[in-house]
Tab-separated table of C-alpha atoms in Angstrom:
chain	number	residue	atom	x	y	z
A	1	MET	CA	0.033	-0.024	0.016
A	2	ILE	CA	1.269	3.446	-0.827
A	3	GLY	CA	1.956	5.803	2.215
A	4	LEU	CA	0.168	8.706	3.033
A	5	GLY	CA	2.881	10.990	1.955
A	6	SER	CA	2.601	9.763	-1.684
A	7	LEU	CA	-1.097	10.905	-1.999
A	8	PHE	CA	-0.007	13.573	-4.400
A	9	ALA	CA	3.514	13.252	-5.434
A	10	SER	CA	5.971	13.880	-8.265
A	11	CYS	CA	3.768	15.753	-10.468
A	12	SER	CA	2.286	18.222	-8.096
A	13	ASP	CA	4.373	21.043	-9.560
A	14	ASP	CA	3.018	20.292	-13.027
A	15	MET	CA	-0.848	20.408	-11.859
A	16	ASP	CA	-2.699	23.335	-10.615
A	17	LEU	CA	-4.432	23.078	-7.238
A	18	VAL	CA	-7.474	25.019	-7.879
A	19	ILE	CA	-10.404	26.734	-6.148
A	20	PRO	CA	-13.054	28.370	-8.412
A	21	HIS	CA	-11.814	31.652	-9.964
A	22	ALA	CA	-14.213	34.632	-9.881
A	23	THR	CA	-14.912	33.953	-13.622
A	24	ASN	CA	-15.694	30.405	-13.323
A	25	ILE	CA	-19.296	29.151	-13.718
A	26	THR	CA	-20.179	27.599	-10.397
A	27	PHE	CA	-23.138	25.860	-9.094
A	28	SER	CA	-23.770	27.704	-5.910
A	29	GLY	CA	-27.120	29.105	-7.107
A	30	LEU	CA	-28.419	25.517	-7.226
A	31	GLU	CA	-30.662	25.260	-4.224
A	32	ILE	CA	-30.013	22.403	-1.667
A	33	ASN	CA	-32.222	22.810	1.417
A	34	GLU	CA	-29.877	21.204	3.807
A	35	ARG	CA	-26.073	20.810	4.461
A	36	PHE	CA	-24.313	17.402	3.692
A	37	SER	CA	-27.175	16.630	0.964
A	38	HIS	CA	-27.612	16.318	-2.758
A	39	VAL	CA	-30.307	16.845	-5.217
A	40	ILE	CA	-31.078	14.568	-8.212
A	41	PRO	CA	-33.577	16.686	-10.339
A	42	GLU	CA	-35.923	15.046	-12.658
A	43	GLY	CA	-34.975	15.834	-16.465
A	44	GLY	CA	-31.698	17.407	-15.863
A	45	PHE	CA	-30.981	21.207	-15.031
A	46	THR	CA	-29.367	24.085	-16.767
A	47	VAL	CA	-26.761	26.582	-15.597
A	48	ALA	CA	-25.349	29.249	-17.661
A	49	GLY	CA	-26.615	27.876	-20.804
A	50	MET	CA	-25.231	24.328	-20.175
A	51	LYS	CA	-28.084	21.709	-20.006
A	52	PHE	CA	-26.870	18.741	-17.826
A	53	ASN	CA	-28.338	15.526	-18.565
A	54	THR	CA	-29.889	13.597	-15.560
A	55	VAL	CA	-31.041	9.877	-15.580
A	56	LYS	CA	-32.880	9.036	-12.459
A	57	THR	CA	-33.904	5.594	-11.062
A	58	GLY	CA	-36.051	5.759	-7.974
A	59	ASN	CA	-34.087	8.270	-5.578
A	60	GLN	CA	-30.599	7.433	-7.156
A	61	LEU	CA	-28.515	8.939	-9.866
A	62	ALA	CA	-28.587	6.115	-12.512
A	63	ALA	CA	-26.337	8.129	-14.993
A	64	GLY	CA	-25.542	11.735	-15.736
A	65	PHE	CA	-25.403	14.693	-13.149
A	66	CYS	CA	-26.721	15.885	-9.982
A	67	TYR	CA	-25.528	18.450	-7.639
A	68	SER	CA	-24.354	18.088	-4.019
A	69	ASN	CA	-22.736	19.984	-0.935
A	70	ARG	CA	-21.452	16.812	0.696
A	71	SER	CA	-17.911	16.678	2.188
A	72	ASN	CA	-17.554	13.305	3.441
A	73	ARG	CA	-13.836	11.924	3.906
A	74	SER	CA	-14.180	8.736	5.645
A	75	PHE	CA	-15.514	5.121	5.215
A	76	VAL	CA	-19.222	4.365	6.169
A	77	TRP	CA	-20.171	2.062	8.873
A	78	ASN	CA	-22.927	0.308	6.915
A	79	ASN	CA	-23.807	-0.966	3.388
A	80	ASP	CA	-27.434	0.785	3.485
A	81	GLU	CA	-28.570	3.235	0.961
A	82	GLN	CA	-28.125	6.220	3.332
A	83	SER	CA	-24.621	5.306	4.196
A	84	MET	CA	-23.615	4.903	0.529
A	85	ASP	CA	-25.178	8.012	-0.534
A	86	SER	CA	-22.519	9.830	1.641
A	87	LEU	CA	-19.878	8.218	-0.472
A	88	ARG	CA	-21.331	8.518	-4.025
A	89	TYR	CA	-22.421	12.071	-3.807
A	90	SER	CA	-19.445	13.518	-1.933
A	91	VAL	CA	-16.303	15.086	-3.206
A	92	TRP	CA	-12.914	13.770	-1.923
A	93	SER	CA	-10.605	16.783	-0.723
A	94	SER	CA	-7.645	16.974	1.540
A	95	LYS	CA	-9.733	19.258	3.864
A	96	PRO	CA	-13.318	19.841	4.221
A	97	ASN	CA	-14.655	21.026	0.579
A	98	THR	CA	-15.047	24.844	0.577
A	99	THR	CA	-16.433	25.269	-2.930
A	100	GLY	CA	-20.159	24.953	-2.110
A	101	THR	CA	-22.612	23.187	-4.238
A	102	TYR	CA	-20.657	21.341	-7.098
A	103	LEU	CA	-21.612	18.615	-9.563
A	104	VAL	CA	-21.530	14.881	-9.142
A	105	CYS	CA	-21.238	12.714	-12.277
A	106	HIS	CA	-22.194	9.071	-12.627
A	107	ALA	CA	-20.453	8.170	-16.011
A	108	VAL	CA	-22.407	5.282	-17.585
A	109	GLY	CA	-22.307	4.791	-21.318
A	110	GLN	CA	-22.745	7.988	-23.120
A	111	ASP	CA	-25.178	9.465	-20.767
A	112	ALA	CA	-22.979	11.778	-18.876
A	113	TYR	CA	-23.189	14.908	-20.961
A	114	PHE	CA	-24.174	18.379	-21.216
A	115	THR	CA	-25.214	20.426	-24.486
A	116	LEU	CA	-24.650	24.085	-24.749
A	117	GLU	CA	-27.647	26.395	-26.014
A	118	THR	CA	-24.894	28.418	-28.072
A	119	PRO	CA	-21.729	26.770	-29.322
A	120	LYS	CA	-18.790	27.830	-27.277
A	121	LYS	CA	-15.088	26.921	-26.669
A	122	LEU	CA	-14.410	25.817	-23.079
A	123	ASP	CA	-11.086	26.616	-21.344
A	124	TYR	CA	-11.168	24.147	-18.592
A	125	VAL	CA	-13.102	22.544	-15.726
A	126	LEU	CA	-12.307	21.540	-12.197
A	127	VAL	CA	-12.353	17.891	-11.403
A	128	ALA	CA	-11.924	15.645	-8.353
A	129	HIS	CA	-12.551	12.281	-7.081
A	130	SER	CA	-15.824	11.300	-5.283
A	131	THR	CA	-15.346	9.728	-2.115
A	132	TRP	CA	-16.253	6.378	-3.144
A	133	SER	CA	-13.877	6.376	-6.062
A	134	TYR	CA	-10.999	7.702	-3.897
A	135	LEU	CA	-11.363	5.222	-1.084
A	136	ALA	CA	-11.815	2.421	-3.653
A	137	THR	CA	-8.717	2.956	-5.570
A	138	TYR	CA	-6.348	4.009	-2.634
A	139	TYR	CA	-7.687	1.269	-0.076
A	140	GLY	CA	-9.280	-1.337	-2.278
A	141	ASP	CA	-11.808	-3.613	-0.639
A	142	SER	CA	-10.989	-2.986	3.007
A	143	TYR	CA	-8.555	-1.209	5.126
A	144	GLY	CA	-7.299	-2.845	8.251
A	145	THR	CA	-7.758	-6.312	9.516
A	146	PRO	CA	-9.415	-7.989	12.639
A	147	GLU	CA	-5.684	-8.572	13.787
A	148	TYR	CA	-4.507	-5.216	12.972
A	149	PRO	CA	-7.538	-2.756	13.059
A	150	MET	CA	-7.104	0.558	11.704
A	151	ALA	CA	-8.442	4.093	12.556
A	152	ASN	CA	-11.029	5.417	10.001
A	153	PRO	CA	-9.572	8.066	7.776
A	154	ASN	CA	-10.213	11.495	8.829
A	155	VAL	CA	-12.235	10.260	11.816
A	156	PRO	CA	-9.433	9.111	14.280
A	157	SER	CA	-11.542	9.553	17.482
A	158	LYS	CA	-13.658	6.600	16.346
A	159	PRO	CA	-12.756	3.072	17.537
A	160	LYS	CA	-10.400	1.352	15.197
A	161	GLY	CA	-11.577	-1.288	13.098
A	162	VAL	CA	-11.992	-2.854	9.564
A	163	TRP	CA	-13.363	-0.505	7.007
A	164	TYR	CA	-15.064	-1.532	3.677
A	165	SER	CA	-15.495	0.156	0.453
A	166	TYR	CA	-18.721	-1.969	-0.281
A	167	VAL	CA	-17.979	-2.014	-4.090
A	168	GLU	CA	-20.145	-4.780	-5.675
A	169	GLY	CA	-17.896	-7.508	-7.193
A	170	GLY	CA	-14.780	-6.260	-5.446
A	171	VAL	CA	-12.201	-3.584	-6.093
A	172	LYS	CA	-8.427	-3.628	-5.743
A	173	TYR	CA	-6.290	-0.805	-4.304
A	174	PHE	CA	-3.934	0.691	-6.985
A	175	LYS	CA	-0.317	0.194	-7.505
A	176	ALA	CA	2.357	0.562	-10.093
A	177	GLY	CA	0.861	0.971	-13.447
A	178	ASP	CA	-2.637	1.459	-12.338
A	179	TYR	CA	-4.803	4.417	-13.417
A	180	PHE	CA	-8.318	5.962	-13.221
A	181	SER	CA	-9.093	8.458	-15.852
A	182	VAL	CA	-11.847	10.836	-17.109
A	183	THR	CA	-12.234	11.714	-20.869
A	184	ALA	CA	-14.184	14.519	-21.981
A	185	THR	CA	-15.171	14.283	-25.743
A	186	GLY	CA	-16.582	17.233	-27.636
A	187	PHE	CA	-19.192	17.451	-30.322
A	188	LEU	CA	-20.474	20.119	-32.796
A	189	GLY	CA	-23.450	19.479	-34.873
A	190	GLY	CA	-23.192	15.650	-34.227
A	191	GLN	CA	-19.462	15.488	-35.279
A	192	GLN	CA	-16.616	14.790	-32.808
A	193	THR	CA	-14.201	17.738	-32.444
A	194	GLY	CA	-11.626	16.169	-29.979
A	195	ALA	CA	-11.065	14.334	-26.932
A	196	VAL	CA	-9.011	15.116	-23.783
A	197	THR	CA	-8.041	12.683	-20.639
A	198	PHE	CA	-7.142	13.520	-17.248
A	199	ASP	CA	-5.909	10.808	-14.747
A	200	LEU	CA	-7.465	10.952	-11.289
A	201	VAL	CA	-5.097	8.307	-10.340
A	202	CYS	CA	-1.716	7.789	-12.216
A	203	MET	CA	0.722	5.388	-10.651
A	204	ARG	CA	4.213	5.009	-11.529
A	205	GLY	CA	4.771	3.843	-15.083
A	206	HIS	CA	1.244	4.528	-16.355
A	207	ASN	CA	2.023	7.766	-18.156
A	208	THR	CA	4.783	6.776	-20.772
A	209	GLU	CA	5.854	10.555	-21.214
A	210	ASN	CA	6.256	11.014	-17.370
A	211	PRO	CA	6.742	7.525	-16.044
A	212	SER	CA	7.819	8.653	-12.652
A	213	TRP	CA	4.339	10.281	-11.960
A	214	ASN	CA	2.856	8.680	-8.868
A	215	TYR	CA	-0.355	10.232	-7.549
A	216	PHE	CA	-3.940	10.334	-6.517
A	217	VAL	CA	-5.781	13.504	-6.897
A	218	THR	CA	-6.792	14.726	-3.499
A	219	ASP	CA	-8.315	18.371	-4.318
A	220	TRP	CA	-10.023	20.173	-7.233
A	221	ARG	CA	-7.528	20.234	-10.328
A	222	LYS	CA	-7.812	21.894	-13.702
A	223	MET	CA	-8.765	19.778	-16.501
A	224	GLU	CA	-7.853	21.505	-19.763
A	225	LEU	CA	-10.734	21.652	-22.432
A	226	SER	CA	-9.502	24.032	-25.032
A	227	ALA	CA	-8.337	21.193	-27.307
A	228	LEU	CA	-12.009	20.376	-27.837
A	229	GLY	CA	-12.511	23.534	-29.751
A	230	THR	CA	-16.014	24.942	-30.247
A	231	VAL	CA	-18.586	22.544	-29.124
A	232	ASP	CA	-22.192	22.101	-28.514
A	233	LYS	CA	-22.055	19.004	-26.432
A	234	VAL	CA	-19.504	17.411	-24.212
A	235	VAL	CA	-19.535	13.789	-23.116
A	236	PHE	CA	-17.637	12.422	-20.026
A	237	THR	CA	-16.440	8.983	-19.675
A	238	LEU	CA	-14.204	6.996	-17.235
A	239	ASP	CA	-11.731	4.279	-17.465
A	240	SER	CA	-9.739	2.296	-15.041
A	241	SER	CA	-7.197	-0.419	-15.129
A	242	ASP	CA	-9.187	-2.333	-12.592
A	243	LYS	CA	-11.377	-4.408	-14.681
A	244	ASP	CA	-13.335	-7.814	-14.287
A	245	ASP	CA	-13.099	-10.839	-16.723
A	246	ASN	CA	-15.752	-9.299	-18.817
A	247	GLY	CA	-13.681	-5.843	-19.159
A	248	ARG	CA	-16.147	-4.181	-16.919
A	249	MET	CA	-14.687	-1.385	-14.815
A	250	ARG	CA	-14.897	-2.244	-11.071
A	251	THR	CA	-13.662	1.162	-9.921
A	252	PRO	CA	-16.966	3.274	-8.954
A	253	ALA	CA	-17.786	5.354	-12.050
A	254	TRP	CA	-18.219	8.513	-10.007
A	255	PHE	CA	-16.438	11.833	-9.935
A	256	CYS	CA	-17.108	15.645	-9.421
A	257	LEU	CA	-17.053	18.642	-11.603
A	258	ASP	CA	-17.057	22.464	-10.684
A	259	GLY	CA	-15.586	25.719	-12.003
A	260	PHE	CA	-16.459	25.623	-15.727
A	261	GLN	CA	-14.318	28.416	-17.546
A	262	PHE	CA	-15.313	29.448	-21.203
A	263	ALA	CA	-12.684	30.903	-23.248
A	264	GLU	CA	-12.577	34.535	-23.747
């Protein structure tokens, strides 16, 4: 297992740690009636001319986007829906999140997309792990053993124990060569304009141009989007080195977005 000191190493000088800039499009205007909660709207939602797709099944986000103000940074005690919601719909950051309301994305197929009322060129967006994806990639299925119980991350006052990621089918903690990446693909008039990829986890040896990079993203980071050009639709997909025998990604397909910046 990677030591805590390696959470974000080697490439930190090459990636900008970001909080939303004054010119960013943020989601603080989206109303959430209580703290540490989230909203999954029916039929999607629109902010600053961007219409975000939402696929809702029951009271869960089946695919696409919702918005949240959760800031959970620990394992949960049970595998019930209420407990798991605090993993799925929470951003992982090294300190309690201060960006206010942000977007949570469940990337399934091609359903995690937004469209623009007027075609524009995007400069960047801020991306981060969901708490679930971070815990699953960093710790795997469990953290601690009955013989060697561990303190819950960020809740050291609680009794030590064995903590579980509760990923159906199992998941592994990441080591050399592993990766977890988000790709944004742009479209204009139904034609693809380009694609860019950002690694939320990049273990040593994965990036061929920078083989020494060895990190887990632990805060909001810039994902450059200018290479997409002028677009009227952007689709987000995820990929991971942790796949089952059928090629299905086992890493939880969740991540977070905030702070969109249009090109001037």
